[in-house]
Tab-separated table of C-alpha atoms and ligand atoms in Angstrom:
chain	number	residue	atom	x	y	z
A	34	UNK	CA	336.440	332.578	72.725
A	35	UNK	CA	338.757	335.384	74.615
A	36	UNK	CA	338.164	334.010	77.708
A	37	UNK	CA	338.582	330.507	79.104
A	38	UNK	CA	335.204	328.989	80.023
A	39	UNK	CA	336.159	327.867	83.446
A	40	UNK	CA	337.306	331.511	84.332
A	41	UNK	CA	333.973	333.362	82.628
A	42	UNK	CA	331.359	331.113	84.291
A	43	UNK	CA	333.534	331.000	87.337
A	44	UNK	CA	333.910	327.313	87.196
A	45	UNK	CA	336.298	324.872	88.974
A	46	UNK	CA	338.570	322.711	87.104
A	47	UNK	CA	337.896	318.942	87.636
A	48	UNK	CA	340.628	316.722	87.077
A	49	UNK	CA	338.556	312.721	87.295
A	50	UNK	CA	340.627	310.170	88.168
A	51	UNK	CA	337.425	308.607	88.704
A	52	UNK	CA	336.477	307.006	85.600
A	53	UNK	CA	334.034	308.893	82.521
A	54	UNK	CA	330.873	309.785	84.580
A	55	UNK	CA	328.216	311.776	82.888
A	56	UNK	CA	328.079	314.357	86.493
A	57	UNK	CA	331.649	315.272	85.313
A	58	UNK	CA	331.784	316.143	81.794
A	59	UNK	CA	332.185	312.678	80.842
A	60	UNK	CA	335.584	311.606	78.384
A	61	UNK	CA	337.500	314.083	77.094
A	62	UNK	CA	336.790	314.519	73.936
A	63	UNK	CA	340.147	314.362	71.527
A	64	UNK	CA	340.532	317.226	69.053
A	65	UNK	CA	339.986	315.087	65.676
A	66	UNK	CA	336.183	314.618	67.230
A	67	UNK	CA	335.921	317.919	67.916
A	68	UNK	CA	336.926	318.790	64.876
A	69	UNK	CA	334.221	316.531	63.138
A	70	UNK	CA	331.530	317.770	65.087
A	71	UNK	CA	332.434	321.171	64.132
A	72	UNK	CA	332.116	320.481	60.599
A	73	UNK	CA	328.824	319.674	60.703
A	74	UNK	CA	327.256	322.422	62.623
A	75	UNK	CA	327.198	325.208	60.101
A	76	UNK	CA	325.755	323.196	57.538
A	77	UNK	CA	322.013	321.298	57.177
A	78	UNK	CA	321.536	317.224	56.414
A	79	UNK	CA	319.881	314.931	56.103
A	80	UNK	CA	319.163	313.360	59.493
A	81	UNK	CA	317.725	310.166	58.411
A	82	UNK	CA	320.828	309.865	55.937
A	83	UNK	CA	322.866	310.674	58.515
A	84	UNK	CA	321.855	308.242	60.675
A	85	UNK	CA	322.041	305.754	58.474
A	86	UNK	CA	325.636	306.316	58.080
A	87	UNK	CA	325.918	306.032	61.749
A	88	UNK	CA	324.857	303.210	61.206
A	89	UNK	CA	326.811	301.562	58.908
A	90	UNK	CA	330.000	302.904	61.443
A	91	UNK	CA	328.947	301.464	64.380
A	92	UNK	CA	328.034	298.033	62.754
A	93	UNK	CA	331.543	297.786	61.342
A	94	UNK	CA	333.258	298.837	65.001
A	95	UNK	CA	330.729	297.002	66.922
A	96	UNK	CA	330.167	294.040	64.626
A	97	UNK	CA	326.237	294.478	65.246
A	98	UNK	CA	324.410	294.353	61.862
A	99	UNK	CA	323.470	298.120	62.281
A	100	UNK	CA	323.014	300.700	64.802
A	101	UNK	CA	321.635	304.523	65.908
A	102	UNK	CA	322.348	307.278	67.864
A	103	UNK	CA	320.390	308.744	70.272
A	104	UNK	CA	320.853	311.276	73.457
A	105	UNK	CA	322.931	309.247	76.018
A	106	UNK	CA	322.341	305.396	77.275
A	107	UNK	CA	319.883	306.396	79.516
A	108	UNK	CA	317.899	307.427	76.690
A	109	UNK	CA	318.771	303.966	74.823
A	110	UNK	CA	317.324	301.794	77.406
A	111	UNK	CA	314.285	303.787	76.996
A	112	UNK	CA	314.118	303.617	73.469
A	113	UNK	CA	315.004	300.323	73.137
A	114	UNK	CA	311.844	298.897	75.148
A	115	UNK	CA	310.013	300.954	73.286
A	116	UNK	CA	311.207	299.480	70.595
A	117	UNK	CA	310.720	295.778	71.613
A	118	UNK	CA	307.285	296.845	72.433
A	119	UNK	CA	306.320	298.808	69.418
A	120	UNK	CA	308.434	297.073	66.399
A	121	UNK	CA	308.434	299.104	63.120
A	122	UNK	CA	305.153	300.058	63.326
A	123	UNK	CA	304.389	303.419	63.427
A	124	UNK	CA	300.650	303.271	64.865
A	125	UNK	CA	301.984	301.141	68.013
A	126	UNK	CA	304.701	303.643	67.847
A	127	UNK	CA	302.655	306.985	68.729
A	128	UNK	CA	300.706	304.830	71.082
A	129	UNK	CA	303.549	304.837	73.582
A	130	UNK	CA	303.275	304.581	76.599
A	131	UNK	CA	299.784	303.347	76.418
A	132	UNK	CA	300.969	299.630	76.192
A	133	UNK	CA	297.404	298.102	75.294
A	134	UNK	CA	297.627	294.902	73.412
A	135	UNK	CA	301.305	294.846	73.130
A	136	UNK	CA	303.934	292.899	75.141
A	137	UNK	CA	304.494	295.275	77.953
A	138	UNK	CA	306.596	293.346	80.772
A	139	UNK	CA	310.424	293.657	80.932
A	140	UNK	CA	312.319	291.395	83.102
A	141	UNK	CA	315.404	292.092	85.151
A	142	UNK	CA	317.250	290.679	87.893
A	143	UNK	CA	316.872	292.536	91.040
A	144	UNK	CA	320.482	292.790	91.756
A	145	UNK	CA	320.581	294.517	88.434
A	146	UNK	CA	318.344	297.551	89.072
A	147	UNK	CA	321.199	299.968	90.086
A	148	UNK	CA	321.493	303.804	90.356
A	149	UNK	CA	323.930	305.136	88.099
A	150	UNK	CA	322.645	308.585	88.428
A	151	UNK	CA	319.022	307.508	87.835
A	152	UNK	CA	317.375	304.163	88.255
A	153	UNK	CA	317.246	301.475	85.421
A	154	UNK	CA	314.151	300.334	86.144
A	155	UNK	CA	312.923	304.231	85.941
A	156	UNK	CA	314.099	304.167	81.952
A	157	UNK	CA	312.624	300.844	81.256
A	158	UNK	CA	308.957	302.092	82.983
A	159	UNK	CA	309.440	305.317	81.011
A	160	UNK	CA	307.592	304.060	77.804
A	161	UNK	CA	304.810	302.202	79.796
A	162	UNK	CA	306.247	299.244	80.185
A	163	UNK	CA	306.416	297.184	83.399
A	164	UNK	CA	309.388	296.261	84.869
A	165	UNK	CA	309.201	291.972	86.146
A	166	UNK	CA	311.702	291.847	88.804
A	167	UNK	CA	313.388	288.266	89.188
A	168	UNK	CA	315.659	286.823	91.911
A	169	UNK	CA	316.873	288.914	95.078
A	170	UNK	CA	319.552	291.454	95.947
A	171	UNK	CA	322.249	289.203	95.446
A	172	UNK	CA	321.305	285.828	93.336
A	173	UNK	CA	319.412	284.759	90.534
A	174	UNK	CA	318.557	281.613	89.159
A	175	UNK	CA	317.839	280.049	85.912
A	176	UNK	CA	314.416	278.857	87.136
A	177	UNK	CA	313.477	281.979	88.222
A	178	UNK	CA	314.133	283.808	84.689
A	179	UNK	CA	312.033	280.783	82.887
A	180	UNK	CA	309.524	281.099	85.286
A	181	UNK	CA	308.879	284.942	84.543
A	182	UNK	CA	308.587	284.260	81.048
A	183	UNK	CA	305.009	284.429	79.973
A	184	UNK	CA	302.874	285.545	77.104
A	185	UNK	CA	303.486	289.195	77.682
A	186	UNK	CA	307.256	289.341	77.864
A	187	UNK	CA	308.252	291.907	75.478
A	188	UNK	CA	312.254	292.286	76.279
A	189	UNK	CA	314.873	291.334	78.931
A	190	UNK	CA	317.150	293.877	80.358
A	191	UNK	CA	320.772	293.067	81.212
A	192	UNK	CA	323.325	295.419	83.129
A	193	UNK	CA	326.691	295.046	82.615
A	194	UNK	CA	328.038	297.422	84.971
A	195	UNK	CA	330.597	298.061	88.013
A	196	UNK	CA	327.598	299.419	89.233
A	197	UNK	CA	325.585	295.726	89.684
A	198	UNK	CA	326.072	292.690	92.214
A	199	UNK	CA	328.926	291.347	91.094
A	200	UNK	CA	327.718	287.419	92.257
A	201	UNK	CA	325.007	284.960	92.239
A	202	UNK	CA	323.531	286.461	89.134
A	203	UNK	CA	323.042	284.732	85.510
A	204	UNK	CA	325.510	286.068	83.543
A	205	UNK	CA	324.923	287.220	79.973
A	206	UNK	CA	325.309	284.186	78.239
A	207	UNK	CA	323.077	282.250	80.751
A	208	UNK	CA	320.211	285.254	80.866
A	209	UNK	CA	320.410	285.440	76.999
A	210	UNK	CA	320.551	281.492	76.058
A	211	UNK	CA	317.289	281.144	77.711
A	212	UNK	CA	315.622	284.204	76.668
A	213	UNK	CA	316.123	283.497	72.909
A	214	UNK	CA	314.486	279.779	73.446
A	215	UNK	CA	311.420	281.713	73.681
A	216	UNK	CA	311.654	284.288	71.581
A	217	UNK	CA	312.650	287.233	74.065
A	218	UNK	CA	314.676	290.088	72.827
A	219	UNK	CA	317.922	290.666	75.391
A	220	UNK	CA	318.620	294.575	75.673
A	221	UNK	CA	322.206	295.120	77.056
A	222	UNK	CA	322.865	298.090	79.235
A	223	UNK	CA	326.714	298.347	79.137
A	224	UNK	CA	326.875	302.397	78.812
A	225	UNK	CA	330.886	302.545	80.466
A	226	UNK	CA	331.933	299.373	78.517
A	227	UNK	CA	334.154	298.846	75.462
A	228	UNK	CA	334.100	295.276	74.280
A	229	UNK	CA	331.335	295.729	72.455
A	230	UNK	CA	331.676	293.047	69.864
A	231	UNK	CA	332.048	290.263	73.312
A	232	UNK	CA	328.905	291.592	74.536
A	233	UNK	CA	327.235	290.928	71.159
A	234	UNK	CA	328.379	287.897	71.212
A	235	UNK	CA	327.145	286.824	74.171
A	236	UNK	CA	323.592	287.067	72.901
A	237	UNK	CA	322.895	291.053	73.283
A	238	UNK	CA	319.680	291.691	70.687
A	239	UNK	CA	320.283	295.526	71.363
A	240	UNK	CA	323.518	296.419	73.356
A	241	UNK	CA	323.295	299.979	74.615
A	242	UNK	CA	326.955	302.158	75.129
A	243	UNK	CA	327.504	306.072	75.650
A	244	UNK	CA	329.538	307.725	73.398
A	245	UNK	CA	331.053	309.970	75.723
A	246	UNK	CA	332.433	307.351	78.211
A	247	UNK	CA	334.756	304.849	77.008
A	248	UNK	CA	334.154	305.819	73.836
A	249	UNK	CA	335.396	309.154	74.256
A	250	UNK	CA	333.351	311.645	72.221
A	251	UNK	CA	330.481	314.168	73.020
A	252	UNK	CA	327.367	313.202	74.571
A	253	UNK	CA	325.253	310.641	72.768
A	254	UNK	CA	323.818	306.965	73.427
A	255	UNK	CA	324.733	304.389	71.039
A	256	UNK	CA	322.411	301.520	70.339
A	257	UNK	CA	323.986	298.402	67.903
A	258	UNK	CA	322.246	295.483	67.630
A	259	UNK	CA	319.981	292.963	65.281
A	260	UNK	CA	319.191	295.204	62.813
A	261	UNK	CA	315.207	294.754	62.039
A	262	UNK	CA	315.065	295.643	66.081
A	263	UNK	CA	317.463	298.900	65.426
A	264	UNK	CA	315.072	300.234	63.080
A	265	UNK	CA	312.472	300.258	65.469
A	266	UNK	CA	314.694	302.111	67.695
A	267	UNK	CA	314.466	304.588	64.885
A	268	UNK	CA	310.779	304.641	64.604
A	269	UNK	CA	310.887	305.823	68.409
A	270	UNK	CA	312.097	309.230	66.771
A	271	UNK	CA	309.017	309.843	66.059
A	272	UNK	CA	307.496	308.747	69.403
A	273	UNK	CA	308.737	308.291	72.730
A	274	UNK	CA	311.896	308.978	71.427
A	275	UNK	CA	311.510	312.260	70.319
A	276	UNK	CA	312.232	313.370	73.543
A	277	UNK	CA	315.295	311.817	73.783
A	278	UNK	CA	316.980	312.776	70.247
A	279	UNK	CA	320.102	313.710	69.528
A	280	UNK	CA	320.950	316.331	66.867
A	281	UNK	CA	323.907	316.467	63.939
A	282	UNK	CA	326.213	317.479	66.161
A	283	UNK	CA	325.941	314.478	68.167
A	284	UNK	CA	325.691	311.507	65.703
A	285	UNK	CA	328.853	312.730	63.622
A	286	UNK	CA	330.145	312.898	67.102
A	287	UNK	CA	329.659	309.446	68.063
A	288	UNK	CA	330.727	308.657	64.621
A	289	UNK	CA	334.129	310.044	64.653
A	290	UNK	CA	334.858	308.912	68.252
A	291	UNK	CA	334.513	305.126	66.690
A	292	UNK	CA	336.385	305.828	63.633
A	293	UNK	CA	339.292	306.913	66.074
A	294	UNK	CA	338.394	303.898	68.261
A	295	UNK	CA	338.947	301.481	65.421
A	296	UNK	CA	342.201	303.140	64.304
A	297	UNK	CA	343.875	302.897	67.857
A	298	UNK	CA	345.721	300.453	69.129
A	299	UNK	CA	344.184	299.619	72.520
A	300	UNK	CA	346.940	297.320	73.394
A	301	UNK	CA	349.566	299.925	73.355
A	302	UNK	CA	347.427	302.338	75.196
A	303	UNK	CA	346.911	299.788	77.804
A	304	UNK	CA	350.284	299.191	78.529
A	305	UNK	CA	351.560	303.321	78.159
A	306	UNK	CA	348.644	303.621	80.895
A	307	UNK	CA	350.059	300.391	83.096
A	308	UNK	CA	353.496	302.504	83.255
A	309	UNK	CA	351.805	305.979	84.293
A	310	UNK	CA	350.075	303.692	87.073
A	311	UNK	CA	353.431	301.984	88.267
A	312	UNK	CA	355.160	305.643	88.677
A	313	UNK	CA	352.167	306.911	90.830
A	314	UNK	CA	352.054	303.548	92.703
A	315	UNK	CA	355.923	304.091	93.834
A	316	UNK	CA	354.778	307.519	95.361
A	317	UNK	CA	351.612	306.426	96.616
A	318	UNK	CA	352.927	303.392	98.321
A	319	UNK	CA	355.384	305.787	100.354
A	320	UNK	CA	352.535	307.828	102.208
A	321	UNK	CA	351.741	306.021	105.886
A	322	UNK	CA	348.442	303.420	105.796
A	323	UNK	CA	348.264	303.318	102.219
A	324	UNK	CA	348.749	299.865	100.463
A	325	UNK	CA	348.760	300.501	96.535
A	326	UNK	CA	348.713	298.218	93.642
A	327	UNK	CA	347.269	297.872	89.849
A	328	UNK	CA	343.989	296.028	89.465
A	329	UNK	CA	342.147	295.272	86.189
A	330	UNK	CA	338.262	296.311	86.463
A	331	UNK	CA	335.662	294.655	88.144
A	332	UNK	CA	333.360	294.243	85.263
A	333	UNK	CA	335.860	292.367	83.003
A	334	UNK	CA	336.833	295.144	80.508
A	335	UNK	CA	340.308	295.516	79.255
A	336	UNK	CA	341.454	298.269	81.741
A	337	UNK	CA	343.930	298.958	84.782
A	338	UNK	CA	343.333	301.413	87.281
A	339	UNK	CA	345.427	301.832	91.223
A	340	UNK	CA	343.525	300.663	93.654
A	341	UNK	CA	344.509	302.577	97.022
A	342	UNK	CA	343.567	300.573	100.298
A	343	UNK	CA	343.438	303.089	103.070
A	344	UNK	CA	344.350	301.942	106.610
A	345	UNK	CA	342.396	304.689	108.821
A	346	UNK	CA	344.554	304.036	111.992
A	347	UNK	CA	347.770	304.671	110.276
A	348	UNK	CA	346.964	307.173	106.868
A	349	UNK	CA	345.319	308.745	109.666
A	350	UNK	CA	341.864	309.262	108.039
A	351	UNK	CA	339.220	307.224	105.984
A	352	UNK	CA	339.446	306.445	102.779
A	353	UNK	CA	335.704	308.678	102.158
A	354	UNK	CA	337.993	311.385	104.315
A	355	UNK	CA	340.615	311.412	101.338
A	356	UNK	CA	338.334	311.186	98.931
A	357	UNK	CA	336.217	314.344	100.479
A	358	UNK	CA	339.287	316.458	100.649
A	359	UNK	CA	340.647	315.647	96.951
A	360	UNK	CA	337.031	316.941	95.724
A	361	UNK	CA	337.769	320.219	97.398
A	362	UNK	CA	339.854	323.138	96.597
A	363	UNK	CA	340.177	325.342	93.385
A	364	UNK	CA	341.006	321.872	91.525
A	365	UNK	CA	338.512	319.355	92.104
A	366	UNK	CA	339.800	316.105	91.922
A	367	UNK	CA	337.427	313.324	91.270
A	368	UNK	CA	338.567	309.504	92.584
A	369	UNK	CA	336.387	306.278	92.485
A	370	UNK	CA	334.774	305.788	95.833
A	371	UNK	CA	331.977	303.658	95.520
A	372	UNK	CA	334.281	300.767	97.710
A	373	UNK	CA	335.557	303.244	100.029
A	374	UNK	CA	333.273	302.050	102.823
A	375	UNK	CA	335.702	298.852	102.235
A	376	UNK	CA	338.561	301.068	102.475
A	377	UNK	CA	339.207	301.342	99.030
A	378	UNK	CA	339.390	303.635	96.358
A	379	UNK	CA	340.643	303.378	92.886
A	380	UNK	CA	342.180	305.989	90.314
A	381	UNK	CA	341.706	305.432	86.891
A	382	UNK	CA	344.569	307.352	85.050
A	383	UNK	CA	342.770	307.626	81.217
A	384	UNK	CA	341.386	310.895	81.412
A	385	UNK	CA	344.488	312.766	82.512
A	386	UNK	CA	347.707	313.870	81.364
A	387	UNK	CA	350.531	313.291	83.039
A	388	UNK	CA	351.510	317.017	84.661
A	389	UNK	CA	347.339	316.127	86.122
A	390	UNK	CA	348.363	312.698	87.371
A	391	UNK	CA	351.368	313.895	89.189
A	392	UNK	CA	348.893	316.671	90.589
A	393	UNK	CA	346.685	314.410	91.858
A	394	UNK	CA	349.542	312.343	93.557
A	395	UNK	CA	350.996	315.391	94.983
A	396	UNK	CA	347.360	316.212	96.536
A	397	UNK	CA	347.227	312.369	98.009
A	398	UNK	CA	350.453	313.089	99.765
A	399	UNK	CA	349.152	316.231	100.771
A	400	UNK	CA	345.735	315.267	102.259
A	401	UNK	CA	347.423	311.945	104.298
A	402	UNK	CA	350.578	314.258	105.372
A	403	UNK	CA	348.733	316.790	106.895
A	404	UNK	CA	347.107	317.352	110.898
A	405	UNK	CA	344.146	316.013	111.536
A	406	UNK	CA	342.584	319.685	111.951
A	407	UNK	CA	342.299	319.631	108.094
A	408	UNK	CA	340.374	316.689	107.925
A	409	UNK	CA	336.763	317.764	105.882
A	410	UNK	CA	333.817	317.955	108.118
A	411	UNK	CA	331.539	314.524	108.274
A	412	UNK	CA	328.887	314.954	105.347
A	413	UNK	CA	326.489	312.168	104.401
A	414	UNK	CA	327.950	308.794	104.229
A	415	UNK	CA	325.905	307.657	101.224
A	416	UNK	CA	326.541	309.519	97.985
A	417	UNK	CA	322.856	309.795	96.505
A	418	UNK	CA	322.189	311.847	99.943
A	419	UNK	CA	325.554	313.666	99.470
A	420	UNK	CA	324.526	314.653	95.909
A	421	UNK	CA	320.414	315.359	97.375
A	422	UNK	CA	322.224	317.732	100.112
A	423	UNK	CA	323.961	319.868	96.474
A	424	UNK	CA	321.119	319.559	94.765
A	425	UNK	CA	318.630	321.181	97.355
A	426	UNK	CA	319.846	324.349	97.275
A	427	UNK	CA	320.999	324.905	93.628
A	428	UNK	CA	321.482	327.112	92.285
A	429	UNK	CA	324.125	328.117	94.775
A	430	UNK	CA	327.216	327.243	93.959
A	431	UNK	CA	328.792	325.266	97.185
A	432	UNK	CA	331.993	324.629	96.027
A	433	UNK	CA	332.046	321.748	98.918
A	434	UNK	CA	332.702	318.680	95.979
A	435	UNK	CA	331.459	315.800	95.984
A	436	UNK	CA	332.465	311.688	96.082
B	235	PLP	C1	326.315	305.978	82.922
B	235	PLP	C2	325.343	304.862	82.919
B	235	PLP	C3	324.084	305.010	82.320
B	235	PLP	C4	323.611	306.306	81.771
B	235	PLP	O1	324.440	306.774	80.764
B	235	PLP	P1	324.139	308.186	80.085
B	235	PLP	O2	324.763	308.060	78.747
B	235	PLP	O3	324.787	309.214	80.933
B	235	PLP	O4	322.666	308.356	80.024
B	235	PLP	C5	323.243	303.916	82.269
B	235	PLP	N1	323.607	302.746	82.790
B	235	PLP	C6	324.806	302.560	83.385
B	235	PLP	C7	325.147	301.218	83.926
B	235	PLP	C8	325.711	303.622	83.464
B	235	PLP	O5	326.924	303.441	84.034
């Protein structure tokens, strides 16, 4: 290409110190993946070959007895419920989403039913099933899960997310233990995870994963599981599914972005990425009504990030405020705000290099050192009507950010 992307389409750069969300790109995808997917455009295969050598790669990095690729997570929780309802059965298969005389209720807790982007519930309905909501907001109980349980339960749904109530829920173990004594298939949603052989072995029938978040390649959802049920995640290819396919490109994408997974040492990358987070945590800690320190993530995954608790009185502005103005400028910079009504935001270092992390700490010093005058305008507090206000008039391109 003779001309950068960013400058042709008139683009801005993002830098996301945020985490791997879809909205941004996603991971950055390392040049030995690109490099596989490249190799496989120019030529034809054999998809169904293919696949089954994605297969045989994600059982061996997962430790699921096989697995299949498919267009993002989103897309995986579809297809799995599908294929929980359907089985290998090609008939029941094309009859999607009419659900007569198959098992067409799908329970999940209520506090579980969150909006990464989209709703879960939305991917679970999208085959025709029907989604049997247990508990409340905030608690679950084991009595309420066997009680839902009935004749046409055709799968459980579990999130494992930052995204979902973090207490008063069943966890995994407890949610799967009693949905295997009767029978019930337990479809994990877990699309920003990594320990993906844990989850399995906490009693995940299906466990769901995008390829390009922690896993670091190009778009594509990865489904491992028990493998008579991954199959029939395969039959959806040529039903609901269809829809919601993936091409070459994608699966040997997926595929070489585990083959690098299982030859790095996540131990060492942990602690490189502790260090980076200690040198921005001595600058950070300097600015006025910031109180910095390292924090390991909410959900339980092996992973650090700097979580910045903003004082308003003495940084002089909110913590949304700081987030608001990072997003803006020429270089967008993206920072975890879903706490920042608590004050809080968090920076997860992974995606950057280091001349971008010392950017981005310049830019906090910048923002919290300047007048109030340059404070952003207000703009919705809640981010889905943030994103709604973007989205109404696109095509025009705002350049306002977003948190
Ligand atoms: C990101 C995310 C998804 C959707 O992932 P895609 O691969 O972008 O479709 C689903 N569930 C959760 C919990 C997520 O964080």
């Amino acid at each position: 290409m003779s001309q950068d992307v960013f400058t042709k389409y008139d683009l801005r750069k993002v830098i996301n110190v945020s985490g791997r969300e879809t909205a941004y790109g996603a991971a950055k995808v390392p040049d030995q993946v690109i490099r596989a997917v490249a190799s496989i455009l120019p030529h034809s295969v054999d998809v169904l070959d293919l696949e089954a050598a994605a297969s045989e790669v994600v059982a061996r990095v997962t430790g699921a007895e096989a697995g299949f690729i498919t267009g993002c997570a989103a897309a995986g929780i579809s297809v799995s419920v599908a294929a929980c309802m359907a089985g290998s059965d090609l008939v029941r298969t094309e009859q999607l989403p009419d659900t007569t005389g198959l098992k067409e209720e799908v329970i999940l807790q209520k506090g579980h039913d969150v909006n990464y982007g989209a709703r879960v519930s939305q991917n679970i309905r999208l085959p025709g099933a029907r989604v049997v909501e247990i508990g409340t907001a905030t608690d679950c109980a084991e009595y309420q899960l066997r009680g839902a349980i009935g004749s046409h339960t055709g799968a459980a749904v579990f999130v494992w997310s930052h995204h979902a109530v973090m207490t008063g829920l069943l966890d995994l173990r407890e949610f799967s233990d009693i949905c295997h004594q009767h029978g019930v298939p337990v479809i994990v949603d877990a699309a920003n995870e990594q320990d993906w052989p844990g989850i399995l072995a906490m009693g995940a029938d299906l466990l769901i994963f995008s390829a390009h978040k922690a896993a670091g390649g190009p778009t594509a959802g990865v489904i491992a599981g028990r493998a008579e049920l991954v199959r029939a995640c395969m039959f959806q290819e040529r039903g609901i599914g269809r829809t919601m396919k993936c091409g070459k490109e994608a699966i040997v994408g997926a595929m070489a972005a585990l083959e690098l997974w299982e030859n790095t040492d996540h131990a060492a990358l942990r602690r490189e990425n502790r260090v980076r987070l200690e040198k921005s945590a001595r600058l950070l800690a300097r600015l006025p009504g910031l109180a910095v320190r390292i924090e390991a993530d909410v959900a339980g995954q092996p992973v650090d990030r700097l979580a910045i608790q903003v004082d308003p009185v003495d940084a002089g502005l909110t913590a949304e405020q700081l987030a608001a103005a990072l997003s803006l400028g020429d270089t967008s910079i993206a920072i975890y705000a879903l706490r920042a009504e608590m004050g809080k935001l968090l920076l997860d270092a992974r995606c950057t290099d280091d001349a971008e992390l010392e950017f981005v700490c310049a830019r906090i010093s910048e923002v919290v050192s300047s007048g109030p005058n340059t404070r952003p305008h207000p703009r919705p507090r809640q981010r889905h009507d943030h994103v709604l206000a973007r989205m109404a008039d696109w095509p025009v391109r705002r350049h306002t950010g977003r948190i």
